[in-house]
Amino acid sequence: MIQLGFMASGRGSNVHAILSECLDGTIDARGGVIISNHADAGVHLVADDFDVPSVHIARDQFSTGDAFAAKLHSTFVENNVDLILLAGYMRKVPPMLIRAWQGKMLNIHPALLPKHGGKGMYGLKVHEAVLNCGDSETGVTIHFVDEEYDRGPILFQHGGVMVEKSDTPETLAEKVLKVEHLAYTKAVSRWIERYSGK
Ligand code: GAR
């Protein structure tokens, strides 16, 4: 059984969904550690609920980017993590960490990449862009993380979230989030089947 590591900045509903599926056996994995860049992020409470260790590690605690990356890396290694999941992590992931975990780090993006991705495209900004473009459909993408924002190979994509005239960024975010929870768990299972060797 593989062990999952998470990086999250906010409430952690995707972390919650994935850990629930681990508990009921839908995903053949268990939580290893959760890292957040915010000490008061809701995701720490999710960690407590599931009895998974969580740690606050932020760039400003370190004098260099390399020291920050090294701490993130050693935290995942010490907790026997096989796969890192970015789940609403709103800061730049240090390139050193991305290189060390190539093929073993996934991100969820709340739109159909390659549209509406890139630097600065996160949270409600993504849904605003979908509305501004007049897209009739949106969805969610889970992709491998590489050094370019939102450009790594796609592992799983789920469209079919219809954009209505009455939608606002907030209502769209809510509709997409429901699909995210299903899609991220499917993507993790797909990664385990194809790449874990377990
Ligand atoms: C999710 O909608 C996720 O797709 C988005 O942040 C939210 C986190 O929610 N991520 C990005 O926009 C990254 N570019 P959660 O804390 O409830 O899982």
JSON list of C-alpha atoms in Angstrom, two decimals, residues 93-182:
[
{"chain": "A", "resi": 93, "resn": "VAL", "atom": "CA", "xyz": [6.66, 24.67, -5.30]},
{"chain": "A", "resi": 94, "resn": "PRO", "atom": "CA", "xyz": [10.47, 24.85, -5.12]},
{"chain": "A", "resi": 95, "resn": "PRO", "atom": "CA", "xyz": [12.02, 23.54, -8.38]},
{"chain": "A", "resi": 96, "resn": "MET", "atom": "CA", "xyz": [14.41, 21.35, -6.36]},
{"chain": "A", "resi": 97, "resn": "LEU", "atom": "CA", "xyz": [11.45, 19.52, -4.83]},
{"chain": "A", "resi": 98, "resn": "ILE", "atom": "CA", "xyz": [9.74, 19.14, -8.22]},
{"chain": "A", "resi": 99, "resn": "ARG", "atom": "CA", "xyz": [12.91, 17.61, -9.70]},
{"chain": "A", "resi": 100, "resn": "ALA", "atom": "CA", "xyz": [13.34, 15.23, -6.76]},
{"chain": "A", "resi": 101, "resn": "TRP", "atom": "CA", "xyz": [9.75, 14.00, -7.12]},
{"chain": "A", "resi": 102, "resn": "GLN", "atom": "CA", "xyz": [9.43, 13.92, -10.88]},
{"chain": "A", "resi": 103, "resn": "GLY", "atom": "CA", "xyz": [6.64, 11.52, -11.85]},
{"chain": "A", "resi": 104, "resn": "LYS", "atom": "CA", "xyz": [5.61, 11.32, -8.20]},
{"chain": "A", "resi": 105, "resn": "MET", "atom": "CA", "xyz": [3.91, 14.69, -7.73]},
{"chain": "A", "resi": 106, "resn": "LEU", "atom": "CA", "xyz": [0.37, 15.52, -8.95]},
{"chain": "A", "resi": 107, "resn": "ASN", "atom": "CA", "xyz": [-1.62, 18.75, -8.95]},
{"chain": "A", "resi": 108, "resn": "ILE", "atom": "CA", "xyz": [-5.34, 19.39, -9.28]},
{"chain": "A", "resi": 109, "resn": "HIS", "atom": "CA", "xyz": [-6.44, 22.38, -11.33]},
{"chain": "A", "resi": 110, "resn": "PRO", "atom": "CA", "xyz": [-10.10, 23.50, -11.39]},
{"chain": "A", "resi": 111, "resn": "ALA", "atom": "CA", "xyz": [-10.44, 23.89, -15.19]},
{"chain": "A", "resi": 112, "resn": "LEU", "atom": "CA", "xyz": [-9.81, 22.01, -18.41]},
{"chain": "A", "resi": 113, "resn": "LEU", "atom": "CA", "xyz": [-6.09, 22.54, -19.01]},
{"chain": "A", "resi": 114, "resn": "PRO", "atom": "CA", "xyz": [-4.34, 23.69, -21.13]},
{"chain": "A", "resi": 115, "resn": "LYS", "atom": "CA", "xyz": [-7.01, 26.42, -20.97]},
{"chain": "A", "resi": 116, "resn": "HIS", "atom": "CA", "xyz": [-7.06, 28.74, -17.97]},
{"chain": "A", "resi": 117, "resn": "GLY", "atom": "CA", "xyz": [-3.79, 27.65, -16.37]},
{"chain": "A", "resi": 118, "resn": "GLY", "atom": "CA", "xyz": [-0.41, 29.25, -15.68]},
{"chain": "A", "resi": 119, "resn": "LYS", "atom": "CA", "xyz": [1.09, 31.62, -13.14]},
{"chain": "A", "resi": 120, "resn": "GLY", "atom": "CA", "xyz": [-1.50, 33.47, -11.08]},
{"chain": "A", "resi": 121, "resn": "MET", "atom": "CA", "xyz": [-4.34, 31.20, -12.17]},
{"chain": "A", "resi": 122, "resn": "TYR", "atom": "CA", "xyz": [-5.73, 29.69, -9.02]},
{"chain": "A", "resi": 123, "resn": "GLY", "atom": "CA", "xyz": [-8.95, 29.56, -7.05]},
{"chain": "A", "resi": 124, "resn": "LEU", "atom": "CA", "xyz": [-11.69, 31.98, -8.15]},
{"chain": "A", "resi": 125, "resn": "LYS", "atom": "CA", "xyz": [-9.44, 33.58, -10.80]},
{"chain": "A", "resi": 126, "resn": "VAL", "atom": "CA", "xyz": [-9.71, 30.38, -12.83]},
{"chain": "A", "resi": 127, "resn": "HIS", "atom": "CA", "xyz": [-13.51, 30.44, -12.77]},
{"chain": "A", "resi": 128, "resn": "GLU", "atom": "CA", "xyz": [-13.55, 34.16, -13.62]},
{"chain": "A", "resi": 129, "resn": "ALA", "atom": "CA", "xyz": [-11.43, 33.38, -16.70]},
{"chain": "A", "resi": 130, "resn": "VAL", "atom": "CA", "xyz": [-13.84, 30.61, -17.77]},
{"chain": "A", "resi": 131, "resn": "LEU", "atom": "CA", "xyz": [-16.78, 33.03, -17.49]},
{"chain": "A", "resi": 132, "resn": "ASN", "atom": "CA", "xyz": [-14.93, 35.87, -19.27]},
{"chain": "A", "resi": 133, "resn": "CYS", "atom": "CA", "xyz": [-14.08, 33.56, -22.17]},
{"chain": "A", "resi": 134, "resn": "GLY", "atom": "CA", "xyz": [-17.72, 32.54, -22.58]},
{"chain": "A", "resi": 135, "resn": "ASP", "atom": "CA", "xyz": [-16.88, 28.82, -22.32]},
{"chain": "A", "resi": 136, "resn": "SER", "atom": "CA", "xyz": [-19.98, 26.63, -22.24]},
{"chain": "A", "resi": 137, "resn": "GLU", "atom": "CA", "xyz": [-18.25, 23.83, -20.31]},
{"chain": "A", "resi": 138, "resn": "THR", "atom": "CA", "xyz": [-15.58, 23.53, -17.64]},
{"chain": "A", "resi": 139, "resn": "GLY", "atom": "CA", "xyz": [-14.16, 20.76, -15.48]},
{"chain": "A", "resi": 140, "resn": "VAL", "atom": "CA", "xyz": [-11.07, 19.58, -13.69]},
{"chain": "A", "resi": 141, "resn": "THR", "atom": "CA", "xyz": [-7.57, 18.39, -14.58]},
{"chain": "A", "resi": 142, "resn": "ILE", "atom": "CA", "xyz": [-5.08, 16.33, -12.61]},
{"chain": "A", "resi": 143, "resn": "HIS", "atom": "CA", "xyz": [-1.59, 16.50, -14.03]},
{"chain": "A", "resi": 144, "resn": "PHE", "atom": "CA", "xyz": [2.01, 15.66, -13.19]},
{"chain": "A", "resi": 145, "resn": "VAL", "atom": "CA", "xyz": [3.89, 18.63, -11.81]},
{"chain": "A", "resi": 146, "resn": "ASP", "atom": "CA", "xyz": [6.85, 19.95, -13.73]},
{"chain": "A", "resi": 147, "resn": "GLU", "atom": "CA", "xyz": [8.67, 23.24, -13.57]},
{"chain": "A", "resi": 148, "resn": "GLU", "atom": "CA", "xyz": [6.18, 25.11, -15.75]},
{"chain": "A", "resi": 149, "resn": "TYR", "atom": "CA", "xyz": [2.94, 26.12, -14.03]},
{"chain": "A", "resi": 150, "resn": "ASP", "atom": "CA", "xyz": [0.04, 23.78, -14.98]},
{"chain": "A", "resi": 151, "resn": "ARG", "atom": "CA", "xyz": [1.86, 22.36, -18.02]},
{"chain": "A", "resi": 152, "resn": "GLY", "atom": "CA", "xyz": [2.92, 18.85, -16.90]},
{"chain": "A", "resi": 153, "resn": "PRO", "atom": "CA", "xyz": [1.43, 15.76, -18.61]},
{"chain": "A", "resi": 154, "resn": "ILE", "atom": "CA", "xyz": [-2.26, 15.22, -17.88]},
{"chain": "A", "resi": 155, "resn": "LEU", "atom": "CA", "xyz": [-3.12, 12.07, -15.92]},
{"chain": "A", "resi": 156, "resn": "PHE", "atom": "CA", "xyz": [-6.89, 12.54, -15.64]},
{"chain": "A", "resi": 157, "resn": "GLN", "atom": "CA", "xyz": [-9.39, 15.08, -16.90]},
{"chain": "A", "resi": 158, "resn": "HIS", "atom": "CA", "xyz": [-13.12, 15.37, -16.27]},
{"chain": "A", "resi": 159, "resn": "GLY", "atom": "CA", "xyz": [-15.27, 17.87, -18.20]},
{"chain": "A", "resi": 160, "resn": "GLY", "atom": "CA", "xyz": [-19.02, 18.10, -18.35]},
{"chain": "A", "resi": 161, "resn": "VAL", "atom": "CA", "xyz": [-19.54, 20.90, -15.85]},
{"chain": "A", "resi": 162, "resn": "MET", "atom": "CA", "xyz": [-21.91, 23.13, -17.82]},
{"chain": "A", "resi": 163, "resn": "VAL", "atom": "CA", "xyz": [-21.56, 26.89, -17.46]},
{"chain": "A", "resi": 164, "resn": "GLU", "atom": "CA", "xyz": [-24.95, 28.59, -17.10]},
{"chain": "A", "resi": 165, "resn": "LYS", "atom": "CA", "xyz": [-25.67, 32.25, -17.82]},
{"chain": "A", "resi": 166, "resn": "SER", "atom": "CA", "xyz": [-26.51, 32.76, -14.16]},
{"chain": "A", "resi": 167, "resn": "ASP", "atom": "CA", "xyz": [-23.16, 31.36, -12.92]},
{"chain": "A", "resi": 168, "resn": "THR", "atom": "CA", "xyz": [-20.75, 33.48, -10.91]},
{"chain": "A", "resi": 169, "resn": "PRO", "atom": "CA", "xyz": [-17.13, 32.50, -10.13]},
{"chain": "A", "resi": 170, "resn": "GLU", "atom": "CA", "xyz": [-18.40, 31.29, -6.75]},
{"chain": "A", "resi": 171, "resn": "THR", "atom": "CA", "xyz": [-21.20, 29.06, -8.09]},
{"chain": "A", "resi": 172, "resn": "LEU", "atom": "CA", "xyz": [-18.87, 27.65, -10.73]},
{"chain": "A", "resi": 173, "resn": "ALA", "atom": "CA", "xyz": [-16.22, 26.91, -8.08]},
{"chain": "A", "resi": 174, "resn": "GLU", "atom": "CA", "xyz": [-18.84, 25.01, -6.08]},
{"chain": "A", "resi": 175, "resn": "LYS", "atom": "CA", "xyz": [-19.94, 22.91, -9.09]},
{"chain": "A", "resi": 176, "resn": "VAL", "atom": "CA", "xyz": [-16.36, 22.14, -10.12]},
{"chain": "A", "resi": 177, "resn": "LEU", "atom": "CA", "xyz": [-15.34, 21.24, -6.55]},
{"chain": "A", "resi": 178, "resn": "LYS", "atom": "CA", "xyz": [-17.86, 18.36, -6.48]},
{"chain": "A", "resi": 179, "resn": "VAL", "atom": "CA", "xyz": [-16.24, 16.93, -9.59]},
{"chain": "A", "resi": 180, "resn": "GLU", "atom": "CA", "xyz": [-12.74, 17.55, -8.18]},
{"chain": "A", "resi": 181, "resn": "HIS", "atom": "CA", "xyz": [-13.35, 15.21, -5.26]},
{"chain": "A", "resi": 182, "resn": "LEU", "atom": "CA", "xyz": [-14.37, 12.34, -7.57]}
]
